[in-house]
Coordinates of C-alpha atoms in Angstrom, one line a residue:
X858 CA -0.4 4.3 30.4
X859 CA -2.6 6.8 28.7
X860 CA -5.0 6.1 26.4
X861 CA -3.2 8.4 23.4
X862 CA 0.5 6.4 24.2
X863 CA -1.6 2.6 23.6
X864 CA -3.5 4.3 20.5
X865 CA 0.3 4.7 19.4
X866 CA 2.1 1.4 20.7
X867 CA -0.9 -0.3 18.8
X868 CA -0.3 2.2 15.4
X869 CA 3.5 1.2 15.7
X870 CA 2.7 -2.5 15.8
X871 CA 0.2 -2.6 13.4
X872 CA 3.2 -1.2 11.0
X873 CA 5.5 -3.6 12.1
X874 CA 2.9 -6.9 11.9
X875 CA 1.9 -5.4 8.7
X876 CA 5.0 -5.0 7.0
X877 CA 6.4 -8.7 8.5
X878 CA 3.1 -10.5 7.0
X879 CA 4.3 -8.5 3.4
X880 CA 7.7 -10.2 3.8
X881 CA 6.3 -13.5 3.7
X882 CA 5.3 -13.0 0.4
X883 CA 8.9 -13.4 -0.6
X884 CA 9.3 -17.7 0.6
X885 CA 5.8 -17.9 -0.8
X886 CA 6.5 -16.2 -4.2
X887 CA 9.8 -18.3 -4.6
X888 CA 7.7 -21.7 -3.9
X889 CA 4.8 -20.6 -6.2
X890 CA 6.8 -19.4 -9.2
X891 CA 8.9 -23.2 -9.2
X892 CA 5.2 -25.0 -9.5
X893 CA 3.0 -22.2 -11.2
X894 CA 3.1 -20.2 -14.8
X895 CA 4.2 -16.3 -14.8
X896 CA 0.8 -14.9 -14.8
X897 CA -1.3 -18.0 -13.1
X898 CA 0.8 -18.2 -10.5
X899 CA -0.2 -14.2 -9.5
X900 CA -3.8 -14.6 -10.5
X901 CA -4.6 -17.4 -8.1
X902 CA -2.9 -15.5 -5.2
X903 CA -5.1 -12.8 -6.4
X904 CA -8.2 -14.7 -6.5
X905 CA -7.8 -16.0 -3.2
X906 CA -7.1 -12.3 -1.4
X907 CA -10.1 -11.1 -3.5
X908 CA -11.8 -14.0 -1.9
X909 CA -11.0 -13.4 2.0
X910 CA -12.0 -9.9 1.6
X911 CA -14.8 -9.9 -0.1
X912 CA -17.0 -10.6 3.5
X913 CA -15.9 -7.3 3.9
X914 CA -17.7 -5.5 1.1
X915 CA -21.1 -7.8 2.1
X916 CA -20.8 -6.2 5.6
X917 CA -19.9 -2.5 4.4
X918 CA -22.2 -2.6 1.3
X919 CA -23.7 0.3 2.0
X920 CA -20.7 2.5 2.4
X921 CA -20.2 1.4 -1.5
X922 CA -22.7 4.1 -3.0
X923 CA -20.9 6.6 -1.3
X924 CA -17.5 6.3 -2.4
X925 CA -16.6 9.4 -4.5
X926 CA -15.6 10.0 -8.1
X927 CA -11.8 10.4 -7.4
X928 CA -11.5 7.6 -4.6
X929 CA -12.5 5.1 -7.5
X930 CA -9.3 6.5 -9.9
X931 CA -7.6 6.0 -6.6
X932 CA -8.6 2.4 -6.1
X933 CA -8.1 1.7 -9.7
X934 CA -4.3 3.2 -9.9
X935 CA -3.4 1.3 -6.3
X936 CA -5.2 -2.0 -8.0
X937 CA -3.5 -1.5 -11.3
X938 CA 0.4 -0.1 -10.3
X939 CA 0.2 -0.6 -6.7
X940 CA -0.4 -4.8 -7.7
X941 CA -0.2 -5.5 -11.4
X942 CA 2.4 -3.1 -12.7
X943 CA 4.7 -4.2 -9.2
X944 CA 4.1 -7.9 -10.1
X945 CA 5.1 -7.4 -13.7
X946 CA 8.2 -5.1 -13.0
X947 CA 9.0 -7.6 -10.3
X948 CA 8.9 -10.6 -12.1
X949 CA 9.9 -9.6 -15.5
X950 CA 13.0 -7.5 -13.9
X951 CA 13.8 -10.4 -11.8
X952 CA 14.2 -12.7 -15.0
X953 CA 17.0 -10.0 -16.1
X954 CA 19.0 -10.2 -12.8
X955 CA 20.2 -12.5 -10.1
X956 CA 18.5 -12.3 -6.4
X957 CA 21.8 -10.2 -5.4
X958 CA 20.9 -7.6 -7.7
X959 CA 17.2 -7.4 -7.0
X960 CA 17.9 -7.0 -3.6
X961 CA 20.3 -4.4 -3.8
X962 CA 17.0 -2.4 -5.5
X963 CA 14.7 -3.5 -3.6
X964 CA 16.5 -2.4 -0.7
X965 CA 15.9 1.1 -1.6
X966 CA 12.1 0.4 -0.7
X967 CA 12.4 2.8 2.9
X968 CA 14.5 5.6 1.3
X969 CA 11.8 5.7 -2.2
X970 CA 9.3 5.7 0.3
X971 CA 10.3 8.8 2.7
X972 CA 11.5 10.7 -0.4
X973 CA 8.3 10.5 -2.2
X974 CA 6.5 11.5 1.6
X975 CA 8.8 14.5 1.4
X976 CA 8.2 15.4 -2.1
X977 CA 4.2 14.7 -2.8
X978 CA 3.0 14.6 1.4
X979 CA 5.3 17.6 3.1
X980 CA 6.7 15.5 5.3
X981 CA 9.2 17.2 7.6
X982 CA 12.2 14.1 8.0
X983 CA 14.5 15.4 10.5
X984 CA 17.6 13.9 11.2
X985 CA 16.1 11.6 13.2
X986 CA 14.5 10.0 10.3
X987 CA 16.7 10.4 7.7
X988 CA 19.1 8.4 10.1
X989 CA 16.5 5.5 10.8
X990 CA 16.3 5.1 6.8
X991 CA 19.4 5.2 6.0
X992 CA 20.2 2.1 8.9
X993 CA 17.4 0.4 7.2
X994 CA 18.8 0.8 3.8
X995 CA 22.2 -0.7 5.4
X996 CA 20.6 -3.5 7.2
X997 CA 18.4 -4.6 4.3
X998 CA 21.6 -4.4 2.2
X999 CA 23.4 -6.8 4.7
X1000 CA 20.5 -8.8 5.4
X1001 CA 20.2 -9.8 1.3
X1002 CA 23.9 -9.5 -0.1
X1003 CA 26.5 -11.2 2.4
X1004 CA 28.0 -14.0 1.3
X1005 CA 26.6 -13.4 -2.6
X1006 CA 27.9 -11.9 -5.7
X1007 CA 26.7 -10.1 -8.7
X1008 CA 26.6 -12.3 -11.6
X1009 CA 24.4 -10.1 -14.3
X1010 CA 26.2 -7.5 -16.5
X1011 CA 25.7 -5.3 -19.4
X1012 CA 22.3 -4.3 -20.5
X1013 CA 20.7 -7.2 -18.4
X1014 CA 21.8 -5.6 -15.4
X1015 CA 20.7 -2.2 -16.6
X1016 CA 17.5 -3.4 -17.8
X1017 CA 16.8 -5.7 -14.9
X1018 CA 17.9 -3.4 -12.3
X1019 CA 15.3 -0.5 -13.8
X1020 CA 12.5 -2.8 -14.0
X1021 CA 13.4 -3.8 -10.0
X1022 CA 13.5 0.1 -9.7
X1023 CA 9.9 0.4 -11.3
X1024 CA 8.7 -2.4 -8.6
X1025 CA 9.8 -0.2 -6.1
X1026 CA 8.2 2.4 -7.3
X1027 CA 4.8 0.9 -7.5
X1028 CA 5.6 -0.3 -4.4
X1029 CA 5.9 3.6 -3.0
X1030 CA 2.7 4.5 -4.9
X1031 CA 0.8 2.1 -3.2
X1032 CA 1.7 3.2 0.1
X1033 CA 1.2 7.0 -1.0
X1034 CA -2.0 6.7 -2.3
X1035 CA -3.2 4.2 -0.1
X1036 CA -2.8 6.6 2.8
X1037 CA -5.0 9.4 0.8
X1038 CA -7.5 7.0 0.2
X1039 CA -8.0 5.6 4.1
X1040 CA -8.6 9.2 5.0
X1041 CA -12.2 8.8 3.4
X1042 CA -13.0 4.9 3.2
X1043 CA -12.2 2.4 5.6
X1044 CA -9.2 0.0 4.8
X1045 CA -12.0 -2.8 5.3
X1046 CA -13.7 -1.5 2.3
X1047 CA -10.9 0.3 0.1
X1048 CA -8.5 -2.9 0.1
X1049 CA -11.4 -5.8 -1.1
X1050 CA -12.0 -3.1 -3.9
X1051 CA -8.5 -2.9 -4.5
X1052 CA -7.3 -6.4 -4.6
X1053 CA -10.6 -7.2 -6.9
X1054 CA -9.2 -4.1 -9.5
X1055 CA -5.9 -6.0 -9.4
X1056 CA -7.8 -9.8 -10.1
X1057 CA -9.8 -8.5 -12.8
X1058 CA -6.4 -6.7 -14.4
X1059 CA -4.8 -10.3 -14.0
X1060 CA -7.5 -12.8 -15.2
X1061 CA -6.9 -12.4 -19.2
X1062 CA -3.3 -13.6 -18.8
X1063 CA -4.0 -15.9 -16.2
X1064 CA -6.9 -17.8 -17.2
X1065 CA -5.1 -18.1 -20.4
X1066 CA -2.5 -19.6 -18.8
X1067 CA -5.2 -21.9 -16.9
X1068 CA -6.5 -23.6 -20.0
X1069 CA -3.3 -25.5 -20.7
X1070 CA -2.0 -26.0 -16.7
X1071 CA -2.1 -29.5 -15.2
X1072 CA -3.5 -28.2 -11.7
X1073 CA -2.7 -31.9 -10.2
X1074 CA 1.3 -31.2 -10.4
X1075 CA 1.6 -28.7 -7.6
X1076 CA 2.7 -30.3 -4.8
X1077 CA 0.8 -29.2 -1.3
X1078 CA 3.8 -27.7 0.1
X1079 CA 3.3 -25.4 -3.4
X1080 CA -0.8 -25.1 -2.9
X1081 CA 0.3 -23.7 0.6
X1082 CA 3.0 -21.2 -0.4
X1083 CA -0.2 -20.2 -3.3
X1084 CA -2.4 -19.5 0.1
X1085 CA 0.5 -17.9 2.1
X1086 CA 1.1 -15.4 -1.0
X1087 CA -2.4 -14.7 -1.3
X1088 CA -3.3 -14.1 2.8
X1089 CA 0.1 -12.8 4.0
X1090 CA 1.1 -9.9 1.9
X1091 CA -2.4 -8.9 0.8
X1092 CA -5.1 -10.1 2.7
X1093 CA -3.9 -9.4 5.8
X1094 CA -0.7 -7.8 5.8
X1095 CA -2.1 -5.0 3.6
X1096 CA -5.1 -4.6 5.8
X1097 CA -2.9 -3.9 9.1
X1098 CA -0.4 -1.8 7.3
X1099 CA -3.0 0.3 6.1
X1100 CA -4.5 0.6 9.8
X1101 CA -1.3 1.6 10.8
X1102 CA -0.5 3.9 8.0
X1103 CA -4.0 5.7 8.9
X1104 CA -2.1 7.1 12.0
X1105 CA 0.8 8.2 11.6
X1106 CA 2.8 10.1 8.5
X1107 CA 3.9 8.6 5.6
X1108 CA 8.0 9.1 6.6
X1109 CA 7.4 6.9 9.8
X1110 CA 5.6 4.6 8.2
X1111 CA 8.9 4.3 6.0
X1112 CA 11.1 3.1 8.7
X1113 CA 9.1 0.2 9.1
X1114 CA 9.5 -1.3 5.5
X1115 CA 12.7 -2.8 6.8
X1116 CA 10.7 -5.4 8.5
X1117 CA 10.0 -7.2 5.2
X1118 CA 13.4 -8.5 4.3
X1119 CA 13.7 -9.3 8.4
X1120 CA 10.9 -11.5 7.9
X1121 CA 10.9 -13.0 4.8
X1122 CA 14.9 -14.0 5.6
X1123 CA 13.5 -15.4 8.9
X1124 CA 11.0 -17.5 6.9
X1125 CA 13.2 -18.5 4.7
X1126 CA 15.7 -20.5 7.4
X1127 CA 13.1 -22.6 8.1
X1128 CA 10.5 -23.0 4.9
X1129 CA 13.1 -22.8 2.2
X1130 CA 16.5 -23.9 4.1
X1131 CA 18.3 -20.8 3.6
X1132 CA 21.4 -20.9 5.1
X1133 CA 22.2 -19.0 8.0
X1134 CA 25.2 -16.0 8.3
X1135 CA 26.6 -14.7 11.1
X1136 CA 26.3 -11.3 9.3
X1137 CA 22.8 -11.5 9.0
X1138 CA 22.4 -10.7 12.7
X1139 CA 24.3 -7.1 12.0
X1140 CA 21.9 -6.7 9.5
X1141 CA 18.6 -7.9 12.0
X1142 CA 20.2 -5.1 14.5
X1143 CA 20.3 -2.2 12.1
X1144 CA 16.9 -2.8 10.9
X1145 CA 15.8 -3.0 14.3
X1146 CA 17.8 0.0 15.4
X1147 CA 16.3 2.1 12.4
X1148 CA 12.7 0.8 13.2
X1149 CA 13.4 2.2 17.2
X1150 CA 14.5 5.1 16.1
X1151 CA 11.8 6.2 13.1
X1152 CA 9.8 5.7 16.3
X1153 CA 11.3 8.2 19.1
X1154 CA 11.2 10.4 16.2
X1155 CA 7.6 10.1 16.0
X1156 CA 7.1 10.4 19.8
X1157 CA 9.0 13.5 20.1
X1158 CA 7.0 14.7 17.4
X1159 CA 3.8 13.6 18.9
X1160 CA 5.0 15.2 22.3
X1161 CA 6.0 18.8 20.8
X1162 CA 2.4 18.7 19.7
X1163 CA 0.9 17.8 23.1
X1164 CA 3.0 20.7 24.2
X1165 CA 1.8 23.1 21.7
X1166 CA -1.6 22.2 22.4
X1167 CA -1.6 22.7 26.0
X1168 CA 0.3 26.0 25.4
X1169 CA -2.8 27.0 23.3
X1170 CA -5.0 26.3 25.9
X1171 CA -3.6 27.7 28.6
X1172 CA -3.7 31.1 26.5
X1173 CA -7.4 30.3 25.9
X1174 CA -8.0 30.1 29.3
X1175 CA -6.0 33.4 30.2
X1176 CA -8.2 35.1 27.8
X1177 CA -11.6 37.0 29.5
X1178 CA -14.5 35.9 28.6

């Protein structure tokens, strides 16, 4: 195996591992928002995130002084929409609709993404692709819905399912920009910066909230789902997405966003007692079916290149000298 195929294989699991640590943000978030206040709750998964990363900043301190004028507004928009503004649309949206209709929304996550790659990065899809999204789309749609119904309606459901929408969104952005931004800073140093733009956003509210919380009623299961919200999604999952997003397009990189609902429903079998469909399994195979196939689209892409290239230089050596 050569060393550009590994540098790939590791790209593609970075993406995956990334994007299955996000999804166990979902349990965690459910367990936190039982024990915790709206805004606390968020604040202290913030604080600890901020926290774990912040070695990272000692250790790169020097690249600090360096980081331009417009990779700050960057840092500050992923911070403040990629984190805050998701967390608020999230939770606040959430409050307007049952889980059914939230995940119907959020379920749009891989088509918002390679939409917004096409529109704002050129991205070239391909049917390929556009195939491996919309299996994602189904599976995450089966993996969340079956065996549930709708229960909001009216202007709740309207309401809610826009403010989902504007999660999703965020959600997008985050991903978008983040890629931009790892072409010029390490994710080692852009995501502490990040996460500490989002803490900062959160601490009004949340020390607010603080003065009047009885911190001895969580239980430990709760303190843990607090640390698994913190570490999972953001501390870690974030930093191996981003790795992975650093090497291949923004439209591939959307196929793999249908790991997160895998995951989280996985977690939730055994952390939250979630029962267990048959169904689900049809839904596990088209998200795993979409994720194989975002990736031979990437490899034939990769390999069309390796072809132009050596095309090239076989001209280049034809040429006198």
């Amino acid at each position: 195996m050569d060393g550009k195929l590994k540098q790939q294989l590791k790209a593609y699991a970075q993406l995956f591992v990334g994007m299955a640590l996000f999804g166990t943000g979902t349990p965690a978030a459910k367990v936190v928002s039982d024990a915790f206040p709206i805004f606390l709750g968020p604040f202290l998964r913030l604080t600890i995130a901020a926290l774990a990363l912040t070695p990272f900043l000692v250790v790169y301190r020097h690249r600090l002084p360096r980081i331009s004028g417009s990779d700050w507004i960057k840092i500050v928009i992923i911070g403040g929409i990629g984190i805050v503004a998701f967390t608020f649309f999230l939770l606040t949206g959430m409050q307007q609709v049952n889980g059914v209709v939230g995940s119907v929304v959020m379920s749009l996550s891989p088509a918002t993404m390679a939409t917004a790659a096409v529109l704002f990065m050129h991205d070239r899809m391909g049917w390929r692709k556009t195939l491996a999204v919309a299996l994602a789309v189904a599976g995450v749609l089966v993996i969340n819905v079956s065996g549930q119904a709708i229960q909001s309606s009216g202007w709740a459901l309207i309401v809610g399912s826009v403010l989902v929408f504007c999660a999703v969104a965020s959600q997008t952005l985050y991903s978008i920009l983040g890629k931009q931004l790892i072409k010029d800073l390490r994710p080692t140093v852009a995501l502490p910066l990040i996460v500490w733009v989002a803490t900062l956003l959160f601490a009004g509210p949340g020390l607010y909230q603080a003065t009047s919380f009885d911190f001895s009623t969580p239980s430990p299961n709760e303190w843990l789902g607090l640390v698994v919200w913190g570490m999972g999604p953001l501390a870690v999952g974030t930093l191996i997405w981003f790795r992975g997003l650093s090497q291949v397009s923004a439209s591939t990189a959307s196929g793999y966003m249908s790991a997160m609902p895998a995951s989280a429903l996985t977690l939730s079998y055994f952390w939250l007692g979630d029962a267990f469909h048959p169904v689900h399994l049809v839904g596990f195979a088209l998200v795993f079916t979409s994720i194989g196939l975002v990736t031979w689209a990437h490899r034939i892409k990769e390999a069309d290149q390796e072809q132009v290239e050596r095309a090239v230089d076989s001209c280049n050596c034809a040429l006198p000298s």
